Amino acid sequence: MTDADATPIHRALGLTDTELDDIIEILGREPNRLELSMYSVMWSEHCSYKSSKVHLRRLPTTGEGVLVGPGENAGVMDVGDGIAAAIRIESHNHPSFIEPYQGAATGAGGILRDIFTMGARPIALMDPLRFGPLDDPRSRWVAEGVVSGISGYGNSVGVPTVGGEVVFDECYKGNPLVNVLCLGILPVERLVLAKATGTGNLAVLLGSATGRDGIGGVSVLASAGFEEGSEDKRPAVQVGDPFEEKRLIEACLALLDAGLVVGIQDLGGAGLTCAASETAANGKMGMDFDVSAVPRREDGMEPFEVMTSESQERMLAIVTPDDLPEVLRLCERWEVLATVVGKVTDPDEHGVGMLRIVDGFDGEVLADVPASSLHDAAPVYERPLAEPADRAARQSDAPAAPTAADATEALLGLLYDTTWVSSQYDHQLFLNTVEGPGGDAVVLRLKHPTTGVDTGRGLALTTDGNHRWCAVDPRQGTALTLAESILNLACVGARPMAVVNCLNFGNPEHPEVMWQLSESVDGLSEACLAFGLPVIGGNVSLYNESRGTDIDPTPVIGLLGVVDELTRRPPGVTLAEGDQLLLLGDDLAGPAPSLAGSAQAWAAGSKGGALPAFDPQLHSRVADLVRNLVTGEVLSGVHDASSGGLGVALAELSVRSGVGVDVTGLPGTAHLFAEAPSRVVVAVAADHVDAVLAAAAGAQVPAVALGTAGGDRFALSGPDGTLVEVGVADLTATWRDRLPDALGAGTTQA
């Protein structure tokens, strides 16, 4: 190869020619290799949000209780009693396809650091996961590795994994989605931000030594799609150590409790480059950073490798020189390595804080760039948007309802229990978990983070996504996803407080993908405004494509709520012999609802149509009613009807209880499988039925009696006869065994 044939280094690093010109203009000269590497990771899609930032600005981000909104490591809400809750959701999709165990494990590790960076103790993890179909060996291998990675890290570090989702679909065959949410709590006064202030203050690197793992992790893996040979990118996947993370958590919280930290930042995407530049820029200061002082676990590392490595379990703390001895003492107590690697400097004569990478504080200057330019000056692209050309035709192609003869088989095909996944996780660490995996939402006791005193209240969490809805209509589909989250919280007696989101989309260079993203953001914005909820943080994961095929749009919503009086465990997804089953939110009297976007329609290969109608005001009334019924202790069981529709909701109530149901009066199979919003099934003792129906009428919520619980048969019928009939034992076996049989059978492959 001649020099003329060689790829220019900036292109090899993922920078465009225009971006190189921008860097030259900022610096007033040609950048060197180290500076190019720093800009390449900070201006990558993963770190800079350069394709999505223009759209994300449309989200509502303020509201009652918001202490910290988007832009910091985590969003923070005041939840009362002097307690704040920090919450964050992130993606580790691309690394988890290349190396499932470490990709998922380091995703969990990274999100934990986002939380304790704010001064919060992490108390819960959730994992919304999406894989290719169960009949694909590679997808099963990825699924097993991801679940093992999350459990191996979370269980070892001592933070419970309390819930999440597991979805299998063809569109994720070459590009799984591994999203991780973390919740932490802190005393309001302990809140700390990622700022470097005070001339002469010191930047202290805490935690693991730096290696070559993770170099290029954000620019190579998370900012490009997968093609042949993607497995060769394994060296870019970080390697985690949960025991080091545990020590780091305790050391950092001890430093914060002692008031020894001016500012602190975790090292995730872009490593030391990100931590040094963001802390300096946020404080409107400069920093001299001694790359030679960074502890390394590999010989011969070049400065650009040190500055862009994403080795895990590392934090950068800003401390005063006077406090350094006590900082070092506390870190030694927790067996955490602590090394001075930087000094905070004044801005230059133009007010610009410069990040200087030096070889020794009195040695050679290896890089000299404006700190803020590494993130604030990143390009913002308004990429072309294009509605799919066949959208009108697809909307007119409404799915047909299955026949009564096919309904039983169709329902059985939609059932699978995710207990095999959640059984790998310890969800009772801290003994806070009141409602864990398998319910509509998670409920945790809210204890004061300093005293441990139980407040008598609870925090509730849910994560939800539905790629089918969003593939049909990304705007309404995203709104429906948030609506489902609100109902999930209502089913455990919680009122919603704040939203975080993980927006998983395909290649932003495809106009249809950018149209999907834009529509999804607008759908989320409109729904948040309708329900009075702020978006306090999130993540955008783009380039989720494999061999030129984009995933279906998959916005995942994390919703934080509060249970104002946690006097007992919520009724949960259960029922008892003799219970009466009622449907709230729908009286089944109207025309057959649309099956568009439903799991049954997609299983039958029908992906067109228009989504069912959505009324936010009705939805709010339903959520308020359900919340009041749950906290009023009049329900035996409760479950929202969402994925799989009313049929799956009833089946899950039955199999989780071992009790049959006899439902009559269903108008037809469309009402059974449609995923219309604002519907909740409640199980009620016979002497409470009139009170529940009266409460529904008073709340202007339609309601109808469905049937009774009891026996060993699962029977659903309508005016024209039986729709579904199967023994509870067979129903349970199908639901319980599908995942273990597929994922534990030794039929996976790399």
Short mmCIF file of N, CA and C in Angstrom, two decimals, residues 190-284:
data_model
loop_
_atom_site.label_atom_id
_atom_site.label_comp_id
_atom_site.label_asym_id
_atom_site.label_seq_id
_atom_site.Cartn_x
_atom_site.Cartn_y
_atom_site.Cartn_z
N ARG A 190 -25.88 15.97 50.39
CA ARG A 190 -24.66 15.33 49.91
C ARG A 190 -24.52 15.39 48.39
N LEU A 191 -25.48 15.96 47.71
CA LEU A 191 -25.44 16.05 46.26
C LEU A 191 -24.18 16.77 45.80
N VAL A 192 -23.46 16.16 44.86
CA VAL A 192 -22.22 16.74 44.34
C VAL A 192 -22.24 16.64 42.83
N LEU A 193 -21.64 17.63 42.16
CA LEU A 193 -21.63 17.68 40.70
C LEU A 193 -20.21 17.53 40.17
N ALA A 194 -20.12 17.29 38.88
CA ALA A 194 -18.82 17.04 38.24
C ALA A 194 -18.19 18.37 37.83
N LYS A 195 -17.63 19.09 38.81
CA LYS A 195 -17.01 20.38 38.52
C LYS A 195 -15.62 20.45 39.15
N ALA A 196 -14.69 20.99 38.40
CA ALA A 196 -13.35 21.25 38.91
C ALA A 196 -13.24 22.75 39.17
N THR A 197 -13.18 23.13 40.42
CA THR A 197 -13.05 24.55 40.79
C THR A 197 -11.88 24.71 41.74
N GLY A 198 -11.43 25.95 41.89
CA GLY A 198 -10.35 26.25 42.83
C GLY A 198 -8.98 26.06 42.22
N THR A 199 -8.37 27.16 41.83
CA THR A 199 -7.03 27.09 41.24
C THR A 199 -6.06 26.39 42.18
N GLY A 200 -5.32 25.44 41.66
CA GLY A 200 -4.37 24.69 42.47
C GLY A 200 -4.93 23.44 43.09
N ASN A 201 -6.25 23.25 43.01
CA ASN A 201 -6.82 22.00 43.50
C ASN A 201 -6.32 20.84 42.65
N LEU A 202 -6.40 19.65 43.22
CA LEU A 202 -5.77 18.48 42.60
C LEU A 202 -6.82 17.53 42.03
N ALA A 203 -6.50 16.95 40.88
CA ALA A 203 -7.31 15.89 40.30
C ALA A 203 -6.69 14.56 40.71
N VAL A 204 -7.47 13.76 41.45
CA VAL A 204 -6.97 12.50 41.98
C VAL A 204 -7.71 11.35 41.30
N LEU A 205 -6.95 10.46 40.68
CA LEU A 205 -7.52 9.29 40.01
C LEU A 205 -7.68 8.18 41.04
N LEU A 206 -8.90 7.69 41.17
CA LEU A 206 -9.23 6.65 42.14
C LEU A 206 -9.57 5.36 41.42
N GLY A 207 -9.16 4.23 41.99
CA GLY A 207 -9.60 2.94 41.49
C GLY A 207 -8.56 2.19 40.69
N SER A 208 -9.03 1.47 39.70
CA SER A 208 -8.20 0.53 38.96
C SER A 208 -7.10 1.21 38.17
N ALA A 209 -6.06 0.44 37.89
CA ALA A 209 -5.05 0.89 36.95
C ALA A 209 -5.63 0.87 35.55
N THR A 210 -4.98 1.58 34.64
CA THR A 210 -5.48 1.76 33.28
C THR A 210 -4.81 0.76 32.34
N GLY A 211 -5.64 0.10 31.53
CA GLY A 211 -5.13 -0.85 30.55
C GLY A 211 -5.63 -0.52 29.16
N ARG A 212 -5.43 -1.45 28.26
CA ARG A 212 -5.84 -1.22 26.87
C ARG A 212 -7.28 -1.67 26.61
N ASP A 213 -7.95 -2.23 27.61
CA ASP A 213 -9.34 -2.63 27.38
C ASP A 213 -10.21 -1.39 27.26
N GLY A 214 -11.10 -1.43 26.29
CA GLY A 214 -12.03 -0.32 26.11
C GLY A 214 -11.53 0.80 25.24
N ILE A 215 -10.31 0.72 24.71
CA ILE A 215 -9.84 1.80 23.83
C ILE A 215 -10.71 1.81 22.57
N GLY A 216 -11.27 2.98 22.30
CA GLY A 216 -12.17 3.08 21.15
C GLY A 216 -13.55 2.54 21.41
N GLY A 217 -13.86 2.26 22.68
CA GLY A 217 -15.16 1.65 22.97
C GLY A 217 -16.33 2.47 22.51
N VAL A 218 -16.25 3.80 22.65
CA VAL A 218 -17.39 4.62 22.24
C VAL A 218 -17.37 4.92 20.75
N SER A 219 -16.19 5.16 20.20
CA SER A 219 -16.15 5.56 18.80
C SER A 219 -16.23 4.38 17.86
N VAL A 220 -15.64 3.24 18.26
CA VAL A 220 -15.63 2.08 17.37
C VAL A 220 -16.89 1.26 17.52
N LEU A 221 -17.30 0.97 18.76
CA LEU A 221 -18.40 0.05 18.97
C LEU A 221 -19.77 0.73 18.96
N ALA A 222 -19.92 1.82 19.69
CA ALA A 222 -21.24 2.40 19.88
C ALA A 222 -21.59 3.46 18.85
N SER A 223 -20.70 3.72 17.92
CA SER A 223 -20.96 4.76 16.92
C SER A 223 -20.84 4.22 15.51
N ALA A 224 -21.12 2.95 15.36
CA ALA A 224 -21.10 2.32 14.04
C ALA A 224 -21.93 1.05 14.12
N GLY A 225 -22.44 0.61 12.97
CA GLY A 225 -23.20 -0.62 12.92
C GLY A 225 -22.28 -1.83 12.82
N PHE A 226 -22.89 -3.03 12.84
CA PHE A 226 -22.13 -4.26 12.76
C PHE A 226 -22.07 -4.77 11.34
N GLU A 227 -20.90 -5.22 10.96
CA GLU A 227 -20.69 -5.86 9.67
C GLU A 227 -19.93 -7.16 9.90
N GLU A 228 -19.57 -7.84 8.80
CA GLU A 228 -18.75 -9.03 8.93
C GLU A 228 -17.45 -8.68 9.65
N GLY A 229 -17.02 -9.57 10.54
CA GLY A 229 -15.76 -9.35 11.24
C GLY A 229 -15.88 -8.50 12.47
N SER A 230 -17.11 -8.21 12.91
CA SER A 230 -17.27 -7.38 14.10
C SER A 230 -16.63 -8.01 15.33
N GLU A 231 -16.53 -9.35 15.33
CA GLU A 231 -15.92 -10.03 16.47
C GLU A 231 -14.48 -9.58 16.68
N ASP A 232 -13.84 -9.05 15.62
CA ASP A 232 -12.46 -8.59 15.76
C ASP A 232 -12.35 -7.37 16.67
N LYS A 233 -13.49 -6.77 17.01
CA LYS A 233 -13.47 -5.58 17.87
C LYS A 233 -13.48 -5.93 19.35
N ARG A 234 -13.32 -7.21 19.69
CA ARG A 234 -13.35 -7.60 21.10
C ARG A 234 -12.39 -6.81 21.97
N PRO A 235 -11.17 -6.45 21.50
CA PRO A 235 -10.29 -5.69 22.38
C PRO A 235 -10.87 -4.35 22.83
N ALA A 236 -11.89 -3.84 22.11
CA ALA A 236 -12.49 -2.57 22.50
C ALA A 236 -13.54 -2.73 23.60
N VAL A 237 -13.83 -3.97 24.02
CA VAL A 237 -14.79 -4.20 25.08
C VAL A 237 -14.08 -4.14 26.43
N GLN A 238 -14.65 -3.36 27.35
CA GLN A 238 -14.04 -3.21 28.66
C GLN A 238 -14.15 -4.50 29.47
N VAL A 239 -13.33 -4.61 30.48
CA VAL A 239 -13.33 -5.76 31.38
C VAL A 239 -13.61 -5.26 32.79
N GLY A 240 -14.60 -5.85 33.45
CA GLY A 240 -15.02 -5.35 34.74
C GLY A 240 -14.50 -6.15 35.91
N ASP A 241 -14.46 -5.50 37.08
CA ASP A 241 -14.06 -6.12 38.34
C ASP A 241 -15.02 -5.62 39.42
N PRO A 242 -16.07 -6.39 39.72
CA PRO A 242 -17.09 -5.89 40.65
C PRO A 242 -16.57 -5.69 42.07
N PHE A 243 -15.56 -6.42 42.46
CA PHE A 243 -15.05 -6.26 43.82
C PHE A 243 -14.28 -4.94 43.96
N GLU A 244 -13.57 -4.55 42.90
CA GLU A 244 -12.95 -3.23 42.89
C GLU A 244 -14.02 -2.15 42.91
N GLU A 245 -15.11 -2.37 42.19
CA GLU A 245 -16.21 -1.40 42.17
C GLU A 245 -16.81 -1.22 43.56
N LYS A 246 -16.98 -2.31 44.28
CA LYS A 246 -17.55 -2.23 45.63
C LYS A 246 -16.65 -1.38 46.53
N ARG A 247 -15.35 -1.60 46.47
CA ARG A 247 -14.44 -0.79 47.28
C ARG A 247 -14.49 0.67 46.86
N LEU A 248 -14.62 0.90 45.55
CA LEU A 248 -14.67 2.26 45.03
C LEU A 248 -15.93 2.98 45.51
N ILE A 249 -17.06 2.28 45.51
CA ILE A 249 -18.31 2.87 46.02
C ILE A 249 -18.12 3.35 47.46
N GLU A 250 -17.61 2.45 48.29
CA GLU A 250 -17.49 2.79 49.71
C GLU A 250 -16.48 3.91 49.92
N ALA A 251 -15.37 3.88 49.18
CA ALA A 251 -14.36 4.94 49.34
C ALA A 251 -14.93 6.29 48.91
N CYS A 252 -15.63 6.33 47.78
CA CYS A 252 -16.16 7.60 47.29
C CYS A 252 -17.22 8.16 48.23
N LEU A 253 -18.11 7.31 48.74
CA LEU A 253 -19.13 7.80 49.66
C LEU A 253 -18.50 8.27 50.97
N ALA A 254 -17.44 7.60 51.40
CA ALA A 254 -16.74 8.05 52.60
C ALA A 254 -16.10 9.42 52.39
N LEU A 255 -15.51 9.63 51.21
CA LEU A 255 -14.91 10.93 50.89
C LEU A 255 -15.97 12.03 50.87
N LEU A 256 -17.13 11.70 50.30
CA LEU A 256 -18.20 12.69 50.22
C LEU A 256 -18.78 12.99 51.61
N ASP A 257 -18.96 11.96 52.42
CA ASP A 257 -19.48 12.17 53.78
C ASP A 257 -18.53 13.04 54.60
N ALA A 258 -17.23 12.89 54.33
CA ALA A 258 -16.23 13.66 55.08
C ALA A 258 -16.03 15.06 54.50
N GLY A 259 -16.72 15.39 53.41
CA GLY A 259 -16.60 16.71 52.80
C GLY A 259 -15.25 16.96 52.17
N LEU A 260 -14.62 15.90 51.65
CA LEU A 260 -13.27 16.02 51.11
C LEU A 260 -13.22 16.19 49.60
N VAL A 261 -14.38 16.25 48.95
CA VAL A 261 -14.43 16.28 47.49
C VAL A 261 -15.07 17.58 47.01
N VAL A 262 -14.36 18.31 46.15
CA VAL A 262 -14.90 19.52 45.53
C VAL A 262 -15.80 19.16 44.36
N GLY A 263 -15.40 18.18 43.58
CA GLY A 263 -16.16 17.69 42.44
C GLY A 263 -15.70 16.29 42.12
N ILE A 264 -16.54 15.52 41.43
CA ILE A 264 -16.16 14.14 41.12
C ILE A 264 -16.84 13.71 39.84
N GLN A 265 -16.15 12.87 39.07
CA GLN A 265 -16.68 12.40 37.79
C GLN A 265 -16.23 10.97 37.59
N ASP A 266 -17.16 10.13 37.11
CA ASP A 266 -16.77 8.75 36.82
C ASP A 266 -16.09 8.67 35.46
N LEU A 267 -15.36 7.61 35.24
CA LEU A 267 -14.68 7.39 33.96
C LEU A 267 -15.45 6.31 33.20
N GLY A 268 -16.24 6.73 32.25
CA GLY A 268 -16.97 5.80 31.40
C GLY A 268 -16.52 5.97 29.98
N GLY A 269 -17.47 6.35 29.10
CA GLY A 269 -17.13 6.59 27.71
C GLY A 269 -16.07 7.68 27.57
N ALA A 270 -15.04 7.41 26.79
CA ALA A 270 -13.92 8.32 26.51
C ALA A 270 -12.95 8.45 27.67
N GLY A 271 -13.17 7.70 28.76
CA GLY A 271 -12.16 7.58 29.79
C GLY A 271 -11.69 8.88 30.40
N LEU A 272 -10.37 8.99 30.56
CA LEU A 272 -9.77 10.15 31.20
C LEU A 272 -10.00 11.43 30.41
N THR A 273 -10.08 11.33 29.11
CA THR A 273 -10.34 12.51 28.29
C THR A 273 -11.66 13.15 28.70
N CYS A 274 -12.69 12.33 28.84
CA CYS A 274 -14.00 12.84 29.22
C CYS A 274 -13.99 13.41 30.63
N ALA A 275 -13.45 12.66 31.59
CA ALA A 275 -13.49 13.10 32.98
C ALA A 275 -12.72 14.39 33.18
N ALA A 276 -11.53 14.49 32.59
CA ALA A 276 -10.71 15.69 32.77
C ALA A 276 -11.33 16.90 32.09
N SER A 277 -11.80 16.72 30.86
CA SER A 277 -12.33 17.87 30.12
C SER A 277 -13.66 18.33 30.70
N GLU A 278 -14.54 17.42 31.09
CA GLU A 278 -15.85 17.82 31.59
C GLU A 278 -15.77 18.48 32.96
N THR A 279 -14.94 17.95 33.85
CA THR A 279 -14.83 18.60 35.15
C THR A 279 -14.23 20.00 35.01
N ALA A 280 -13.23 20.14 34.15
CA ALA A 280 -12.63 21.46 33.94
C ALA A 280 -13.63 22.42 33.29
N ALA A 281 -14.29 21.97 32.23
CA ALA A 281 -15.22 22.84 31.52
C ALA A 281 -16.42 23.21 32.39
N ASN A 282 -16.95 22.24 33.16
CA ASN A 282 -18.10 22.54 34.02
C ASN A 282 -17.75 23.58 35.09
N GLY A 283 -16.49 23.60 35.52
CA GLY A 283 -16.07 24.59 36.49
C GLY A 283 -15.52 25.85 35.87
N LYS A 284 -15.53 25.92 34.52
CA LYS A 284 -14.99 27.06 33.76
C LYS A 284 -13.51 27.31 34.12
#
